Short mmCIF file of C-alpha atoms and ligand atoms in Angstrom, two decimals:
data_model
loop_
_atom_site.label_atom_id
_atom_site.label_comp_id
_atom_site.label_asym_id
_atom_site.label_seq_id
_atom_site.Cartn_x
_atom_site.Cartn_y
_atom_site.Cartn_z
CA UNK A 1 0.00 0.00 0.00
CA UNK A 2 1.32 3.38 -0.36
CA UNK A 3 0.45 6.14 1.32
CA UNK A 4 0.04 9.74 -1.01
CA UNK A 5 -2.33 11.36 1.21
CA UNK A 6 -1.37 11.95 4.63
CA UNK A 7 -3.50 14.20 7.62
CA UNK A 8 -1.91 15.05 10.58
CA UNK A 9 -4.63 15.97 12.97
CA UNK A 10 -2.85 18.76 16.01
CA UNK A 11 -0.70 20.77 14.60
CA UNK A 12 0.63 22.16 17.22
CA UNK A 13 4.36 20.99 18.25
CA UNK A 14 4.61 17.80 17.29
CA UNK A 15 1.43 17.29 14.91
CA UNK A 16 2.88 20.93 12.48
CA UNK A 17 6.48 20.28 12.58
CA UNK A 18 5.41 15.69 11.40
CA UNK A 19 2.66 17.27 8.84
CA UNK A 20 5.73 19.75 7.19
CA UNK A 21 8.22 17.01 7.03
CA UNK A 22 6.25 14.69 4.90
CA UNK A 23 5.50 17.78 2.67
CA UNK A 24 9.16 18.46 2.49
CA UNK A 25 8.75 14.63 0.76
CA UNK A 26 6.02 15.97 -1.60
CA UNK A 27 3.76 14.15 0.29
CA UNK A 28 0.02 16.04 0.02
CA UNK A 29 -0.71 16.62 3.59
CA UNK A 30 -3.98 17.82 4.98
CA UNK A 31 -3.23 19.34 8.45
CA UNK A 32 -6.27 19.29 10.78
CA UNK A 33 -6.51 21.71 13.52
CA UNK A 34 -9.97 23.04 15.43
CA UNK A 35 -8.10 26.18 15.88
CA UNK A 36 -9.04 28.48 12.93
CA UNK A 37 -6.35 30.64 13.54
CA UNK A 38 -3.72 28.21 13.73
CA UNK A 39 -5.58 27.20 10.35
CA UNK A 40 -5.30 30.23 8.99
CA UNK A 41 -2.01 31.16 10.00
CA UNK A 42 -0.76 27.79 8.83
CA UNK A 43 -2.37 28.40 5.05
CA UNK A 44 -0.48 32.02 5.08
CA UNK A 45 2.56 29.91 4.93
CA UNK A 46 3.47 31.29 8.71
CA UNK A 47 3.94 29.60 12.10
CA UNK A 48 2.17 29.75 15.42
CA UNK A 49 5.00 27.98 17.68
CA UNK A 50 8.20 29.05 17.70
CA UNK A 51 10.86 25.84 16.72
CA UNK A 52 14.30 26.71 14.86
CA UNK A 53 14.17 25.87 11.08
CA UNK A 54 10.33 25.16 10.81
CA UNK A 55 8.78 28.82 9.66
CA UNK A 56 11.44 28.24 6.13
CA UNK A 57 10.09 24.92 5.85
CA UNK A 58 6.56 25.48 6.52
CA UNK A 59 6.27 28.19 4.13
CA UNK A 60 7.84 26.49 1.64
CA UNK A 61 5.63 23.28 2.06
CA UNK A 62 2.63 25.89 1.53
CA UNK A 63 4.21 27.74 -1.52
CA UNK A 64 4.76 24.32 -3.61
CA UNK A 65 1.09 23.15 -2.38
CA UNK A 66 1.98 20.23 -0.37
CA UNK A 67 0.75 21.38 3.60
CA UNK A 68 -2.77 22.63 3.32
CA UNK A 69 -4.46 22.98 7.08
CA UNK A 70 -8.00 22.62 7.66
CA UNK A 71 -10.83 22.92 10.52
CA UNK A 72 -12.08 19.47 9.96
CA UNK A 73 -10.91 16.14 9.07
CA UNK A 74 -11.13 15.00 4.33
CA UNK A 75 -10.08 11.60 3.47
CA UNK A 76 -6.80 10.55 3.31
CA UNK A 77 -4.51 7.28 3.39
CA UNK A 78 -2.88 7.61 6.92
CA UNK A 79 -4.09 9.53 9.78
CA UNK A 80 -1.60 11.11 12.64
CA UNK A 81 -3.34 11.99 16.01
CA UNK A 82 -1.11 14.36 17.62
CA UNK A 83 -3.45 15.93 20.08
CA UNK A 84 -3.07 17.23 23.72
CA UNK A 85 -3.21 14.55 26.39
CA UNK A 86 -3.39 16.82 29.61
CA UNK A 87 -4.41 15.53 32.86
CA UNK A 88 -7.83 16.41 34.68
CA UNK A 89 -7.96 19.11 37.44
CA UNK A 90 -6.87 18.08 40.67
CA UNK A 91 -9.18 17.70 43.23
CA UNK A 92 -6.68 18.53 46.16
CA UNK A 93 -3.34 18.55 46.81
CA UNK A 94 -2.75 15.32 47.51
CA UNK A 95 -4.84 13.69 44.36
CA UNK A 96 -3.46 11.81 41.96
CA UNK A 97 -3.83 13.59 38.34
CA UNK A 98 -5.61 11.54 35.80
CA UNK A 99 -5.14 11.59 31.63
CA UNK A 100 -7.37 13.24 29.79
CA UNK A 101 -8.22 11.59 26.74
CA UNK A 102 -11.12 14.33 25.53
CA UNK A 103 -8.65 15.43 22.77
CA UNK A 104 -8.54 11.97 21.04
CA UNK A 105 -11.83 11.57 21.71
CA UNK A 106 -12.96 14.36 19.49
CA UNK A 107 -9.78 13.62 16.91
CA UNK A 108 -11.07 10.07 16.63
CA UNK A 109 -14.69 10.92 16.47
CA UNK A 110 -13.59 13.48 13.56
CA UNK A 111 -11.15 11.47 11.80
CA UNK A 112 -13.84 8.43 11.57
CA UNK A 113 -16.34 10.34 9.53
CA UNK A 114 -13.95 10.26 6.51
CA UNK A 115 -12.25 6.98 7.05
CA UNK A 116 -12.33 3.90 4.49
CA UNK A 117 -11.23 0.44 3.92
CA UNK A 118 -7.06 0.73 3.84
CA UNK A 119 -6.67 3.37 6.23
CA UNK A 120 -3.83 3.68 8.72
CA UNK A 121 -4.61 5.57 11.69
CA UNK A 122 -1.68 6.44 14.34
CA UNK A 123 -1.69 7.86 17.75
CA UNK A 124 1.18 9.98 18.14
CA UNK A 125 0.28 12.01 21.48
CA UNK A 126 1.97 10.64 24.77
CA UNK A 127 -0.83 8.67 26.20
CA UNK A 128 -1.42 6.00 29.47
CA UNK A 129 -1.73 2.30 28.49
CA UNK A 130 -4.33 1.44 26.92
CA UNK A 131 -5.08 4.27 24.93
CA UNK A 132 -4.38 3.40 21.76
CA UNK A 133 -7.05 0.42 22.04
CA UNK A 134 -9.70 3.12 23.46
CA UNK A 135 -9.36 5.23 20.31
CA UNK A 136 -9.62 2.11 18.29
CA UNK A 137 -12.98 1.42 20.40
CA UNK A 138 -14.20 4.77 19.64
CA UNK A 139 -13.35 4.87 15.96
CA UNK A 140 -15.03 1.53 16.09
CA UNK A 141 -18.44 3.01 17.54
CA UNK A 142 -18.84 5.73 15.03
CA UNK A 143 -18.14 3.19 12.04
CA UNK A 144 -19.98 -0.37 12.43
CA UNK A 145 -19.09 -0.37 8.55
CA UNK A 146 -15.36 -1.13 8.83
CA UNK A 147 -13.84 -3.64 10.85
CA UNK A 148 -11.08 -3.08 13.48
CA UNK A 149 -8.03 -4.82 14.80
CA UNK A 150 -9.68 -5.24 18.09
CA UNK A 151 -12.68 -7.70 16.70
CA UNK A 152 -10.61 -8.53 13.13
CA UNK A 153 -6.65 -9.24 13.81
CA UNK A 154 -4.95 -8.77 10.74
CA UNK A 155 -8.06 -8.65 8.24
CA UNK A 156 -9.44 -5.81 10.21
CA UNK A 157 -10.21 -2.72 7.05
CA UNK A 158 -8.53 -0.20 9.53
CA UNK A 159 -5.03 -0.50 10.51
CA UNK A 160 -4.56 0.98 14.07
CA UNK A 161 -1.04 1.75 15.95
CA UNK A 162 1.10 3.89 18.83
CA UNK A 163 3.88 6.15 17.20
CA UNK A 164 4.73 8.09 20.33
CA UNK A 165 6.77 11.21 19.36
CA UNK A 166 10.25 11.29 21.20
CA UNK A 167 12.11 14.77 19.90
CA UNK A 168 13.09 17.62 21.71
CA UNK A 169 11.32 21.01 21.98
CA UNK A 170 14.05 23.18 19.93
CA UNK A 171 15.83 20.36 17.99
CA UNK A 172 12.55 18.91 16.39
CA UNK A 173 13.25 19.40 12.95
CA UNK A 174 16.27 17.16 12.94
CA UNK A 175 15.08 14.74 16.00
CA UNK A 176 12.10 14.19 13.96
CA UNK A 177 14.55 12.99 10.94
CA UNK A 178 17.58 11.38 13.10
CA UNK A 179 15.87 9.33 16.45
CA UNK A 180 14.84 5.32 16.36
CA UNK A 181 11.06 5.52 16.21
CA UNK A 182 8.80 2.76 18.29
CA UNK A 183 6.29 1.51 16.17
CA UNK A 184 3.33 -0.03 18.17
CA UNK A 185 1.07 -1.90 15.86
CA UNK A 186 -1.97 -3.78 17.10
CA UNK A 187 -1.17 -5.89 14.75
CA UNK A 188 2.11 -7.13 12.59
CA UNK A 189 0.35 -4.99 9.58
CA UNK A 190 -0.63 -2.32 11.63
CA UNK A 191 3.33 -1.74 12.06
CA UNK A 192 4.48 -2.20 8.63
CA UNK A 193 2.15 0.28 7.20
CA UNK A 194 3.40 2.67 10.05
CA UNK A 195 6.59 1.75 9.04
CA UNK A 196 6.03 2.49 5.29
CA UNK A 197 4.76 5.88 6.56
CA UNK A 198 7.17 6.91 8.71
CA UNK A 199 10.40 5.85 6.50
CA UNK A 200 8.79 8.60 4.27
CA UNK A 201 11.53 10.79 6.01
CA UNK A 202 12.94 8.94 9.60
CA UNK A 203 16.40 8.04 9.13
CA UNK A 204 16.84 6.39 12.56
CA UNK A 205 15.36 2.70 12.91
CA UNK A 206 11.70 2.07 12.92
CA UNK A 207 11.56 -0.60 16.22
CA UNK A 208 8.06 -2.59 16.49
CA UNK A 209 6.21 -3.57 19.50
CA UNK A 210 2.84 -3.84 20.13
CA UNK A 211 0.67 -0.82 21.31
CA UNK A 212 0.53 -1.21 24.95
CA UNK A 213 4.36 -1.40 24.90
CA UNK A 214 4.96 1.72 22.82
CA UNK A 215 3.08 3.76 25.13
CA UNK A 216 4.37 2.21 27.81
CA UNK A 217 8.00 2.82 26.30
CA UNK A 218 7.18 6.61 25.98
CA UNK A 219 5.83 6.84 29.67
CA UNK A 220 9.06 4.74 30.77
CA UNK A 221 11.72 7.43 29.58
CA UNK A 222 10.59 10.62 30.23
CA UNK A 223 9.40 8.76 33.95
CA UNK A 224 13.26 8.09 34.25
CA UNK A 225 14.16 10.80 33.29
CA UNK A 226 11.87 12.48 35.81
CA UNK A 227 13.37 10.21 38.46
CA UNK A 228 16.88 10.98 37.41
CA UNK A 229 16.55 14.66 37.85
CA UNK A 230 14.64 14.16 41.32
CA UNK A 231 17.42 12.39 42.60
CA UNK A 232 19.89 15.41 41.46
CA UNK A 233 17.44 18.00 43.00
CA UNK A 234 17.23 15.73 46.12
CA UNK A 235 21.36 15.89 46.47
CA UNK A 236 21.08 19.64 46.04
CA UNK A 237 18.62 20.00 49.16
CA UNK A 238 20.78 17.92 51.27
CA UNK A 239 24.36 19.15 49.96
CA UNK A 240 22.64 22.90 51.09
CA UNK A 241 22.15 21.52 54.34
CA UNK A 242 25.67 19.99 54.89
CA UNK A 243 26.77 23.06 53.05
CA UNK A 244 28.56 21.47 50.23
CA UNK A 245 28.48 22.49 46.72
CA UNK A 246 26.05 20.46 44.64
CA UNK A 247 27.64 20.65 41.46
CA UNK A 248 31.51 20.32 42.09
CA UNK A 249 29.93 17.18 44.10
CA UNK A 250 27.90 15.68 40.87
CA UNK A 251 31.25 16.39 38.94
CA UNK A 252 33.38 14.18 41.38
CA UNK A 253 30.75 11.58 41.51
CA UNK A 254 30.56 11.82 37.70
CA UNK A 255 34.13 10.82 37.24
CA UNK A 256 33.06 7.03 38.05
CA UNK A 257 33.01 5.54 35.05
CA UNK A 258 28.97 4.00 35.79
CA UNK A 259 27.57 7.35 37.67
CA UNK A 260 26.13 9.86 35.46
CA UNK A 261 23.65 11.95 37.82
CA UNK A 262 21.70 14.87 35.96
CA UNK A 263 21.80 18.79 36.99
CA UNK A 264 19.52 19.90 39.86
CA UNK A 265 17.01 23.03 38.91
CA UNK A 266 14.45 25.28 40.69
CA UNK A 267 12.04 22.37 39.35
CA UNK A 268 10.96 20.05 36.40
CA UNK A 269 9.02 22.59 33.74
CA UNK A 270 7.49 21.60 30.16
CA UNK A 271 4.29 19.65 29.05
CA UNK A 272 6.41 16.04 28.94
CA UNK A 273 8.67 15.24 31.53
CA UNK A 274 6.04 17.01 34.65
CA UNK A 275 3.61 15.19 33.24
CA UNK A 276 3.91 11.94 32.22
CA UNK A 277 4.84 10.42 35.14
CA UNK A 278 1.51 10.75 36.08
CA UNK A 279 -0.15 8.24 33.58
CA UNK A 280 2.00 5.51 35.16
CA UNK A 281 1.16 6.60 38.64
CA UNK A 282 -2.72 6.65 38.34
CA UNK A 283 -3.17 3.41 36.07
CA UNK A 284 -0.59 1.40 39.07
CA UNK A 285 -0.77 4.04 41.81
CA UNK A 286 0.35 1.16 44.37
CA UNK A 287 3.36 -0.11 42.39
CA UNK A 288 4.84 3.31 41.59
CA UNK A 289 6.40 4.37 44.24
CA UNK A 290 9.76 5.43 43.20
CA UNK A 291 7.91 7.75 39.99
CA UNK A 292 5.34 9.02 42.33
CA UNK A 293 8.30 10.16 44.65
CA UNK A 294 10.08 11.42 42.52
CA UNK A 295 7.41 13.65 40.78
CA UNK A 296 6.64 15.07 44.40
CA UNK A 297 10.55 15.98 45.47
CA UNK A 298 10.96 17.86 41.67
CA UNK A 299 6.95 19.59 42.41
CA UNK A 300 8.76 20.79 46.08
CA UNK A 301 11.79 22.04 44.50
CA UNK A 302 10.03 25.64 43.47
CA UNK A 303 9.03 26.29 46.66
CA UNK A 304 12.17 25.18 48.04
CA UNK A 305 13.77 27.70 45.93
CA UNK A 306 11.30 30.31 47.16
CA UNK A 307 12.26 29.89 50.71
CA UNK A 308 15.50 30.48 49.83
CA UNK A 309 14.59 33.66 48.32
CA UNK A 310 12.75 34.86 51.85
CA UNK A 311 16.26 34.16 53.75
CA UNK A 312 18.13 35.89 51.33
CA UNK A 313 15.79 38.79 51.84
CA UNK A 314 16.12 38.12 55.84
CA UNK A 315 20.04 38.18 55.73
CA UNK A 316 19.68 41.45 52.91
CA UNK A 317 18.27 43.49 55.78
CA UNK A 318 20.20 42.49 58.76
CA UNK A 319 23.36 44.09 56.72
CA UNK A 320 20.98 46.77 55.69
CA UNK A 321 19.16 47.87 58.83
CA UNK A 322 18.11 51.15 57.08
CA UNK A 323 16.21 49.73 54.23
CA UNK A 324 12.45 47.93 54.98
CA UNK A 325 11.21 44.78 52.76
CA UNK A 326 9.55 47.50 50.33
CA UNK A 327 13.74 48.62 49.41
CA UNK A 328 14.20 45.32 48.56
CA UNK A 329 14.76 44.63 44.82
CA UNK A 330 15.02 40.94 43.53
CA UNK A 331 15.23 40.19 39.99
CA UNK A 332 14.78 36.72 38.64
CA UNK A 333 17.45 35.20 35.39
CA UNK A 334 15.12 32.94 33.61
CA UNK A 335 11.26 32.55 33.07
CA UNK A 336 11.81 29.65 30.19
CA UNK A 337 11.49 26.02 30.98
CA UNK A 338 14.82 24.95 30.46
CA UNK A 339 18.02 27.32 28.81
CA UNK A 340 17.86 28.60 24.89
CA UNK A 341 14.09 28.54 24.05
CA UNK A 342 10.97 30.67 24.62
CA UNK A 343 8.99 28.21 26.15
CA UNK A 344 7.31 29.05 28.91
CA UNK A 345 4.95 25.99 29.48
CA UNK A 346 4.90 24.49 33.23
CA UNK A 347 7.97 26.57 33.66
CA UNK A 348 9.28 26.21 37.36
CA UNK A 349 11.01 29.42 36.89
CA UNK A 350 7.60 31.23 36.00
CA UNK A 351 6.24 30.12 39.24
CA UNK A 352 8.70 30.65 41.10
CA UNK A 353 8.60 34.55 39.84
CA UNK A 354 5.28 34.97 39.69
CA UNK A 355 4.94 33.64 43.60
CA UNK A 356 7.30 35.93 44.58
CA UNK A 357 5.65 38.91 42.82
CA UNK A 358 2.17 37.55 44.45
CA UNK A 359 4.02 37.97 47.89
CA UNK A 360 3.62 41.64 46.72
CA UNK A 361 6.30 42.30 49.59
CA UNK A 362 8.84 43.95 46.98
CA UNK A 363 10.03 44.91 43.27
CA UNK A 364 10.44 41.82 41.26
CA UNK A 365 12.20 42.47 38.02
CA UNK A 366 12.54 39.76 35.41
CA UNK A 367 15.49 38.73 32.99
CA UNK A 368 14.01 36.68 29.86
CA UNK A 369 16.22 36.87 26.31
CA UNK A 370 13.77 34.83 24.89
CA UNK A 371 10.77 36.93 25.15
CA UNK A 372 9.66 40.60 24.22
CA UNK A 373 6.31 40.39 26.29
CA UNK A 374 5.72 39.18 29.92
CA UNK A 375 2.37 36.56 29.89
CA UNK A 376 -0.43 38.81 30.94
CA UNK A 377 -1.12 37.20 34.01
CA UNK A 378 1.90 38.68 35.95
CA UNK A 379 2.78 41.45 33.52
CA UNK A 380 1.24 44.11 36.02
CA UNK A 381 3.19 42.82 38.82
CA UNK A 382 6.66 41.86 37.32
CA UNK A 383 8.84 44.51 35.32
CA UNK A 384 10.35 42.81 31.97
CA UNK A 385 14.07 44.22 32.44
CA UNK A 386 17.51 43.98 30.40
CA UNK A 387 20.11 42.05 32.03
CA UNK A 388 22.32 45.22 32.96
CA UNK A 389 19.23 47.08 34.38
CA UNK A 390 18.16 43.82 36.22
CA UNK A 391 21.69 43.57 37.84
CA UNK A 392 21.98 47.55 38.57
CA UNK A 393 18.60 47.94 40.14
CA UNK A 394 18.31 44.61 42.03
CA UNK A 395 19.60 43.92 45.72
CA UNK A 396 19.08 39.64 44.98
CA UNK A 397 19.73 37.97 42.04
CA UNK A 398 18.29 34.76 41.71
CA UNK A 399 19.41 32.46 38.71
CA UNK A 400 16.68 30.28 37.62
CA UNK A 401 17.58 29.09 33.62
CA UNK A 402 20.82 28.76 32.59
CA UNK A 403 20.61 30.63 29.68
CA UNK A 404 23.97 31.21 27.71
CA UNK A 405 23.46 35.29 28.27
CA UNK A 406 23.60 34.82 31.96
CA UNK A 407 26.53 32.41 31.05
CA UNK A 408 28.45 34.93 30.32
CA UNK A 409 28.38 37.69 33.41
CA UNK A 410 31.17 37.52 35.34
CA UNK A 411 32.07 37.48 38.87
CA UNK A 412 33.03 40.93 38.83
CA UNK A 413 29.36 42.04 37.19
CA UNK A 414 27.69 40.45 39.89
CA UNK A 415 29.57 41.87 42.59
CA UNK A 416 27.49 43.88 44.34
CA UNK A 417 24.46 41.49 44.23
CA UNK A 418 23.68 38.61 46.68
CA UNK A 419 23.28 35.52 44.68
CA UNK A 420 20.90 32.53 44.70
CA UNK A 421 21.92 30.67 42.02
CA UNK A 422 19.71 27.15 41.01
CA UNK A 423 21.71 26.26 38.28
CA UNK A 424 25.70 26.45 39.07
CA UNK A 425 26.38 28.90 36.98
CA UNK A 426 27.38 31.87 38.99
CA UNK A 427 28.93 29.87 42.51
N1 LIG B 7 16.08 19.37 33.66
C1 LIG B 7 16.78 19.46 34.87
N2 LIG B 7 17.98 18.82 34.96
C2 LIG B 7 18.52 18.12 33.91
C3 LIG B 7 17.79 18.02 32.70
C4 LIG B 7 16.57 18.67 32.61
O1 LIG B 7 16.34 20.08 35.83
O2 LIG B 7 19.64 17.60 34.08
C5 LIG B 7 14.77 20.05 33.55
C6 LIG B 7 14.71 21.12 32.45
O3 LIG B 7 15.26 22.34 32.91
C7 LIG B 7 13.23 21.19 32.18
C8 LIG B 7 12.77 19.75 32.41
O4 LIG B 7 13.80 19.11 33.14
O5 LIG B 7 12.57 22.01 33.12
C9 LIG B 7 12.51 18.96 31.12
O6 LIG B 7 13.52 19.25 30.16
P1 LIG B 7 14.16 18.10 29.26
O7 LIG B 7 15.20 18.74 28.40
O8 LIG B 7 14.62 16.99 30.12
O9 LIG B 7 12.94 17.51 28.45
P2 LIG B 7 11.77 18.11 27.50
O10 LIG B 7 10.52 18.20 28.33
O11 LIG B 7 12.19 19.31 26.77
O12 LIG B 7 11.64 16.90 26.44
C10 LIG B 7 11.44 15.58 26.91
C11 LIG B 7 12.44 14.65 26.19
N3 LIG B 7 12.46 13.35 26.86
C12 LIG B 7 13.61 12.77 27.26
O13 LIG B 7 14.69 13.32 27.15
C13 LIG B 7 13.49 11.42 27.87
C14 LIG B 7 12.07 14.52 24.71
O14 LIG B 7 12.89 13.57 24.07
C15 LIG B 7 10.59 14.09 24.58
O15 LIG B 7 10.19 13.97 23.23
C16 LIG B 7 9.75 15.17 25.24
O16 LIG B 7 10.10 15.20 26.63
C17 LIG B 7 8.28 14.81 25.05
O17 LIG B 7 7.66 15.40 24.14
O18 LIG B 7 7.78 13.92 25.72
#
C-alpha cells in the first residue's frame, strides 16, 4: 500500500512540525486543527509555535502546495493523532492527576467520519496504556461499517497503531529525521504500514512492539528521566544543608566511570517530563512508588527555591538595617522552561517569579532573552528588564535558567548582588 495522502490531525508541536516534514517529501498533507487561527495562520505559509528551522520549511511546504491545514478532518490514506493529552484538574493537593483523553476523543470521532477500507490511523500524542485500544474502540463506535483490529486481527479494514513522538522542543526538525522511532502496531500490519509511513523521512530505525508497549515505552523514559533529575534535586537540598556544593559534588561523583547523575534546577518545567509520570502513577498508583516520589521531590523544589529567596531577603536586611522589605529589589534570570528557548509551558522558573511577585512584599524584576512580552497574568506585577538594568537595580539575584546570556556575566558584574543561584552557573 502506499500512502500519497497523509493528515496530521494537532498541529501544534509535534502534529505541524510531522505534517511539514512529509511535505518536504512531496507528500500532500492535509493538516487538521480546530483552531481556525492556527488554520489560517498555517495556510499564510506562517507559524504559530516558535521551533528553529520550521517557519522556512513550513512556508515552503505551503508555496509548492503540499501542507494545506483545515478545521475538519477529508479523506486521506494515513491519519496522525497528535493531540493534547493533559491531565484532569486536581481535586486537592494530595490527588493523583488523571489523563485526559477528551482530545482523542474528538480527533477520533472526527477522523472516523472520513475513514475507508485501507486506512492507517496512528496515535502519536503521549498517552497512558491502553489508549491506543480506546481510540480504536471509539473509531469503532462511530463506524460499524469497517472492521477493526480489536474484533478482526490482521483482516481488520482499519489499521490501528502507537507512534509516540520522542524529539526535543528546539531540535525537532532534525530529531524528527535522526531518532529510532517505536512503532506499536496492534497488529504485525498495523506496524508495517506505520513503518512504510514513517520511512517517508525517519532516518533512525523504525523498532516494532505492540501498542501497549509503545506507550508504555514513551511513559518509561521521560518517567526516568523524571526520576533521574529528582534524585539530582534531592542531592542539592541535602548538599545545602551539609553546606557542600552540589555541582563540584555531581562532577566528582561523575568521574566514576557507571555514575552519570543529571543537573539539579528550581524544578521540572514543560508539558512532557512534569507530566507523564503521572499516567504511570494513576493506572498502578500502588506499584509506583519510586515515579510518584520522585514527581513530588521535583513539584517541592520551586518552593524550596522560594524559601531560599525569603532568607536571602532576611540576611539582605540584617546588613541593611536602614532599608524595609519595600527597598528590597530581587530580579529573577530565567522565566523559560529549560536554557535557549521561549517556552514558557509548566515553567518552574515562571512560578517561582510569579509567587514571589504575588508575595507583593517587593520589586520583582525579570530577565528573559527569549521573550519581548511578559504573559499577561503577571505582567502588572513583574517589570520585563535587560540584564544590565536587572543587575543595577536589584539587591538579589536569583538564577533560575541557565541561559547562555547569563553564562556569560562575570564574577566581577555580579559583585554587588547577593546571589541565589539554582543552576551552578554563577557559585
Ligand atoms: N532538567 C533538569 N535537569 C537536567 C535536565 C533537565 O532540571 O539535568 C529540567 C529542564 O530544565 C526542564 C525539564 O527538566 O525544566 C525537562 O527538560 P528536558 O530537556 O529533560 O525535556 P523536554 O521536556 O524538553 O523533552 C522531553 C524529552 N524526553 C527525554 O529526554 C526522555 C524529549 O525527548 C521528549 O520527546 C519530550 O520530553 C516529550 O515530548 O515527551
Amino acid at each position: 500500500m502506499s500512502f500519497n495522502t497523509i493528515s496530521v490531525v494537532g498541529l501544534g508541536y509535534i502534529g505541524l512540525p510531522t505534517a511539514t516534514m512529509f511535505a518536504s517529501k512531496e507528500k500532500k498533507v492535509i493538516g487538521v486543527d480546530i483552531n481556525q487561527h492556527v488554520v489560517d495562520t498555517i495556510n499564510a505559509g506562517k507559524i504559530h509555535i516558535n521551533e528553529s528551522e520550521l517557519d522556512v520549511m513550513v512556508k515552503r511546504a505551503v508555496d509548492e502546495g503540499f501542507l494545506r491545514a483545515t478545521i475538519s478532518p477529508e479523506p486521506a490514506d494515513a491519519f496522525l493523532i497528535a493531540v493534547p493529552t493533559p491531565f484532569l484538574p486536581i481535586k486537592d493537593q494530595n490527588s493523583i492527576p488523571e489523563p485526559d483523553l477528551s482530545y482523542i476523543k474528538s480527533a477520533a470521532k472526527a477522523v472516523a467520519r472520513v475513514l475507508k477500507k485501507g486506512d492507517l490511523v496512528i496515535l502519536e500524542s503521549t498517552s497512558p496504556v491502553g489508549a491506543t485500544e480506546q481510540m480504536s474502540a471509539w473509531l469503532a463506535e462511530e463506524r460499524s461499517d469497517l472492521s477493526f483490529p480489536q474484533t478482526h486481527g490482521e483482516d481488520s479494514d482499519i489499521r490501528i497503531a502507537h507512534c509516540p513522538e520522542r524529539v526535543l522542543p528546539g531540535h525537532v526538525v532534525r530529531e524528527l529525521v535522526e531518532n529510532d522511532r517505536v512503532i506499536g502496531g496492534m497488529t504485525n500490519k498495523c506496524s508495517e504500514a506505520s513503518i512504510e509511513v514513517y520511512k517517508t523521512f525517519v532516518e533512525g530505525d523504525c523498532v516494532v512492539t505492540n501498542a501497549r508497549t509503545a506507550e508504555m515505552a514513551k511513559l518509561t523514559e521521560n518517567s526516568s528521566r523524571d526520576v533521574s533529575i529528582a534524585f539530582a534535586n534531592e542531592l542539592s537540598i541535602i548538599c545545602d544543608k551539609l553546606d557542600i556544593d552540589v555541582w563540584e559534588l555531581i562532577n566528582l561523583a561523575n568521574l566514576h566511570p557507571r555514575v552519570n547523575i543529571l543537573q539539579p534546577g528550581p524544578g521540572v518545567g514543560g508539558h512532557c517530563i512534569a507530566v507523564d509520570p503521572w499516567f504511570i502513577i494513576s493506572k498502578t498508583p500502588d506499584e509506583s512508588r519510586l515515579i510518584h516520589t520522585a514527581r513530588q521531590v521535583n513539584n517541592y523544589k520551586p518552593q524550596w527555591v522560594i524559601e531560599k529567596v525569603k532568607l536571602a531577603m532576611t540576611e539582605f536586611l540584617l546588613e541593611n538595617q536602614n532599608k524595609t522589605i519595600k527597598d528590597v529589589t530581587i530580579a529573577c534570570f530565567g522565566l523559560a522552561f529549560k536554557p535557549n528557548i521561549e517556552d514558557l509551558r509548566e515553567s518552574p522558573a515562571l512560578e517561582i517569579t510569579s509567587t514571589l511577585a504575588n508575595l507583593g512584599i517587593c520589586k520583582i524584576l525579570a530577565v528573559e532573552p527569549n521573550i519581548t512580552e511578559l504573559p499577561s497574568f503577571i505582567s502588572n506585577s513583574i517589570e520585563l528588564v535587560s540584564i544590565s538594568k536587572a543587575i543595577n537595580e536589584s539587591d538579589i539575584c536569583v538564577l533560575l535558567v541557565d541561559h547562555c546570556e547569563f553564562k556569560q556575566l562575570s564574577e566581577d558584574d555580579l559583585k554587588n548582588n547577593l546571589i541565589i543561584d539554582t543552576k551552578g552557573v554563577w557559585i
